[in-house]
């Protein structure tokens, strides 16, 4: 009965705009307080957890910034005692919170990042799963929500949370998880999210690489390798629309790195990366000229031809 009542109030709230009267706001915040009290008393009740998440989604839309004081206790309760399905719901909620409130939830995001990443990685890497099972589907969905979470931080003015005093010791692991995502051919959406997230991070930190220890080496070694080896993989289907959107992100990343790092990076491409792909001097010169002078639309055609020629 309690779960049905929460569902009913949450559904009822859809008829109210964000700028509601004080009386209406008090009604919804009072209900939220009762929902959290119920969750505290019944932390293992999965349906109640699910309805609490639903109600929080609704209150973000209805209450706006007035919900912010309720978020820390809500997050604390929802982070524990959850199976994979509940964890997916929780991360989706966090993604809405970040995309809605941005810098207003910097402190919340800073404290949440490490325990949430560790919890997700524990779930997606632990044990073997039966192919095409519900467990496999849940783990794949959890991977996707993880990459959306990191992308939201990077694209909503919270990228520095990744390198905060609390989280910087685990930054390398998070960055390498993005590289792993670029190679995750089991799901093109994850690859797209990984390349897109790298785009935001490079744009934010590339102009001041000394700010983040080891970031330049990460760009030159790990990112550069992914920008070439992933599209040259036979599983990278150039006839698939999704993979063609990834080409756009690869071009953006490559252009941004060249703009941020200039001559040292161009020299690295000429001396190390492109020769490793068996490019002769004429091809190297053509490639470097194209990426310095051509616009992104022209580069898409150029890069497709380059990939086909090197396969």
XYZ file of C-alpha atoms in Angstrom:
311
model
C 0.000 0.000 0.000
C 2.828 2.426 0.874
C 4.481 1.934 -2.519
C 1.196 2.603 -4.317
C 0.713 5.824 -2.360
C 4.217 7.045 -3.262
C 3.545 6.216 -6.897
C 0.224 8.062 -6.744
C 1.669 11.252 -5.233
C 4.578 11.195 -7.664
C 2.232 10.796 -10.617
C -0.035 13.534 -9.218
C 2.968 15.888 -9.080
C 3.259 15.837 -12.880
C 0.432 18.355 -12.995
C 2.426 20.970 -11.118
C 5.059 23.307 -12.597
C 8.371 24.053 -10.925
C 7.197 27.455 -9.604
C 4.466 26.058 -7.326
C 2.860 27.810 -4.357
C 4.440 27.492 -0.887
C 1.549 25.340 0.272
C 1.921 22.886 -2.588
C 5.685 22.789 -2.099
C 5.170 21.978 1.595
C 2.892 19.094 0.617
C 5.509 17.539 -1.640
C 8.462 18.101 0.706
C 6.452 16.642 3.568
C 5.760 13.549 1.486
C 9.451 13.338 0.592
C 10.367 13.372 4.278
C 7.939 10.511 4.910
C 9.368 8.557 1.967
C 12.888 8.904 3.379
C 11.735 7.870 6.859
C 10.097 4.783 5.355
C 13.257 3.964 3.434
C 15.287 4.294 6.623
C 12.992 1.815 8.391
C 12.826 -0.614 5.439
C 16.239 -0.368 3.736
C 16.030 -3.853 2.163
C 12.602 -3.355 0.586
C 13.441 -3.214 -3.122
C 10.053 -2.001 -4.341
C 10.098 0.824 -1.785
C 13.594 1.790 -2.954
C 12.363 1.881 -6.538
C 9.373 4.071 -5.657
C 11.599 6.367 -3.596
C 13.859 6.843 -6.628
C 10.795 7.543 -8.795
C 9.565 10.145 -6.311
C 12.989 11.824 -6.180
C 13.013 12.042 -9.979
C 9.666 13.816 -9.822
C 10.714 16.161 -7.025
C 13.819 17.276 -8.940
C 11.447 18.569 -11.608
C 8.902 19.989 -9.168
C 10.985 21.417 -6.337
C 14.097 22.479 -8.234
C 16.866 23.728 -5.909
C 14.581 23.262 -2.903
C 15.310 19.541 -3.078
C 19.055 20.020 -2.564
C 18.998 19.645 1.271
C 17.267 16.282 0.859
C 19.805 14.842 -1.570
C 22.660 13.857 0.809
C 20.484 11.689 3.094
C 18.684 10.233 0.076
C 21.959 9.295 -1.610
C 23.375 7.830 1.587
C 20.413 5.470 1.979
C 20.131 4.500 -1.685
C 23.843 3.694 -2.063
C 23.631 0.648 0.225
C 21.703 -2.627 0.144
C 21.094 -2.467 -3.607
C 21.271 -5.170 -6.251
C 22.302 -4.413 -9.836
C 18.804 -3.386 -10.902
C 18.530 -0.946 -7.972
C 22.019 0.365 -8.640
C 21.062 1.159 -12.239
C 18.043 3.132 -11.004
C 20.248 4.965 -8.525
C 22.880 5.965 -11.100
C 20.147 7.198 -13.452
C 18.912 9.390 -10.605
C 22.430 10.724 -9.988
C 22.761 11.510 -13.677
C 19.564 13.575 -13.546
C 20.807 15.390 -10.439
C 24.126 16.311 -12.096
C 22.627 17.385 -15.420
C 19.988 19.483 -13.632
C 21.994 21.196 -10.891
C 25.553 21.166 -12.281
C 27.923 23.178 -10.048
C 25.311 23.353 -7.291
C 26.019 19.677 -6.523
C 29.820 19.898 -6.666
C 30.291 18.847 -3.043
C 27.797 16.006 -3.385
C 29.492 14.794 -6.570
C 32.933 15.042 -4.997
C 31.966 12.820 -2.070
C 29.957 10.410 -4.201
C 32.363 9.785 -7.085
C 34.772 7.291 -5.570
C 32.309 5.053 -3.658
C 29.939 4.992 -6.617
C 32.650 4.121 -9.146
C 33.971 1.377 -6.867
C 30.476 -0.024 -6.360
C 29.770 -0.079 -10.096
C 33.109 -1.672 -10.970
C 32.575 -4.323 -8.339
C 29.268 -5.212 -9.983
C 30.296 -5.193 -13.647
C 33.594 -7.077 -13.222
C 32.636 -9.693 -10.674
C 32.087 -13.295 -11.813
C 31.024 -14.963 -15.045
C 27.539 -14.444 -16.445
C 25.337 -16.582 -18.663
C 25.168 -15.170 -22.216
C 21.909 -13.339 -23.020
C 20.767 -13.643 -19.392
C 19.094 -10.927 -17.338
C 22.292 -10.602 -15.326
C 24.303 -9.934 -18.484
C 21.755 -7.335 -19.596
C 21.902 -5.609 -16.207
C 25.702 -5.502 -16.202
C 25.751 -3.999 -19.689
C 23.187 -1.388 -18.678
C 25.219 -0.611 -15.576
C 28.310 -0.023 -17.735
C 26.323 2.417 -19.856
C 25.026 4.345 -16.868
C 28.594 4.534 -15.540
C 29.870 6.147 -18.736
C 26.915 8.546 -18.784
C 27.782 9.453 -15.184
C 31.414 10.284 -16.030
C 30.316 12.146 -19.158
C 27.840 14.213 -17.128
C 30.594 15.252 -14.746
C 32.860 16.179 -17.658
C 30.193 18.084 -19.599
C 28.390 19.904 -16.752
C 31.192 22.018 -15.248
C 32.205 19.280 -12.804
C 35.206 17.762 -14.581
C 37.561 18.957 -11.826
C 35.736 16.642 -9.413
C 37.609 13.800 -11.129
C 40.919 15.307 -9.971
C 39.868 16.723 -6.609
C 41.934 16.117 -3.506
C 39.592 13.276 -2.550
C 39.576 11.565 -5.942
C 42.876 12.345 -7.678
C 44.568 9.148 -6.490
C 42.004 7.189 -8.532
C 41.972 9.494 -11.571
C 44.208 7.200 -13.629
C 41.812 4.288 -13.115
C 38.867 6.410 -14.256
C 40.748 7.691 -17.315
C 41.815 4.162 -18.242
C 38.205 2.992 -17.898
C 37.374 5.478 -20.663
C 40.096 3.973 -22.849
C 38.653 0.501 -22.168
C 35.262 1.867 -23.181
C 36.671 3.005 -26.528
C 37.622 -0.621 -27.240
C 34.319 -2.098 -25.976
C 33.039 -3.468 -29.287
C 30.237 -5.371 -27.553
C 28.260 -2.122 -27.452
C 28.746 0.836 -29.771
C 26.881 3.168 -27.382
C 29.554 2.642 -24.748
C 32.276 3.350 -27.315
C 30.478 6.543 -28.336
C 30.150 7.655 -24.708
C 33.833 6.955 -24.016
C 35.137 8.926 -27.003
C 32.692 11.755 -26.328
C 33.717 11.983 -22.662
C 37.389 12.119 -23.625
C 36.483 15.050 -25.878
C 35.135 17.047 -22.912
C 38.076 16.172 -20.666
C 40.699 17.024 -23.289
C 38.958 20.331 -24.021
C 38.948 21.185 -20.298
C 42.425 20.089 -19.279
C 44.422 20.127 -22.500
C 45.186 23.836 -22.340
C 46.859 23.388 -18.958
C 48.283 19.850 -18.966
C 50.654 20.510 -16.068
C 47.598 20.976 -13.847
C 46.953 17.220 -13.888
C 50.016 15.051 -13.245
C 50.480 12.427 -15.953
C 47.743 13.837 -18.196
C 50.080 14.679 -21.083
C 51.470 11.132 -21.072
C 47.919 9.793 -21.013
C 47.025 11.874 -24.088
C 50.163 11.027 -26.060
C 50.212 7.315 -25.247
C 46.757 5.960 -24.405
C 44.381 8.367 -26.153
C 46.481 8.594 -29.322
C 46.633 4.808 -29.588
C 42.851 4.502 -29.212
C 42.198 7.194 -31.830
C 43.922 5.000 -34.427
C 43.636 1.380 -33.351
C 39.889 1.476 -32.662
C 38.786 2.657 -36.149
C 41.322 0.319 -37.767
C 39.733 -2.664 -35.994
C 37.710 -4.780 -38.478
C 34.741 -4.612 -36.059
C 34.565 -0.850 -36.566
C 31.809 -0.817 -39.192
C 32.141 2.220 -41.425
C 28.701 1.493 -42.901
C 27.045 1.834 -39.486
C 25.636 5.276 -38.645
C 26.666 4.904 -34.993
C 30.303 4.276 -35.908
C 30.270 7.259 -38.239
C 29.297 9.458 -35.289
C 32.312 8.051 -33.463
C 34.501 9.135 -36.389
C 33.287 12.680 -35.756
C 34.370 12.396 -32.098
C 37.731 10.923 -33.113
C 38.304 13.874 -35.439
C 37.279 16.327 -32.736
C 39.664 14.713 -30.252
C 42.524 14.680 -32.720
C 41.980 18.313 -33.719
C 41.675 19.407 -30.099
C 44.891 17.630 -29.086
C 46.758 19.238 -31.990
C 45.363 22.672 -31.041
C 46.244 22.224 -27.351
C 49.687 20.618 -27.685
C 50.855 21.975 -31.039
C 54.280 21.095 -32.427
C 55.300 18.494 -29.806
C 52.235 16.424 -30.595
C 52.627 16.806 -34.361
C 56.221 15.625 -34.017
C 55.052 12.669 -31.935
C 52.538 11.689 -34.638
C 55.193 12.018 -37.341
C 57.908 10.117 -35.486
C 55.999 7.467 -33.568
C 52.259 7.015 -34.186
C 51.954 7.191 -37.958
C 55.136 5.168 -38.685
C 53.728 2.425 -36.451
C 50.822 2.242 -38.935
C 53.330 1.722 -41.783
C 52.758 5.192 -43.214
C 55.423 6.482 -45.589
C 56.702 10.057 -45.409
C 54.295 11.289 -48.099
C 51.270 9.864 -46.273
C 52.462 11.323 -42.962
C 52.864 14.767 -44.532
C 49.415 14.547 -46.143
C 47.820 13.456 -42.860
C 49.378 16.185 -40.738
C 48.533 18.866 -43.296
C 44.916 17.717 -43.449
C 44.432 17.811 -39.681
C 45.937 21.282 -39.425
C 44.129 22.914 -42.348
C 40.945 21.010 -43.245
C 37.595 21.615 -41.583
C 35.869 18.804 -39.706
C 33.496 17.893 -42.551
C 36.356 17.459 -45.002
C 38.306 15.488 -42.422
C 35.493 12.960 -42.084
C 35.889 11.994 -45.736
C 39.667 12.058 -45.433
C 39.740 9.869 -42.323
C 37.329 7.301 -43.802
C 39.653 6.965 -46.781
C 42.679 6.714 -44.496
C 41.035 3.936 -42.444
C 40.034 1.933 -45.526
C 43.523 2.280 -46.970
C 45.186 1.012 -43.772
C 42.986 -2.016 -43.198
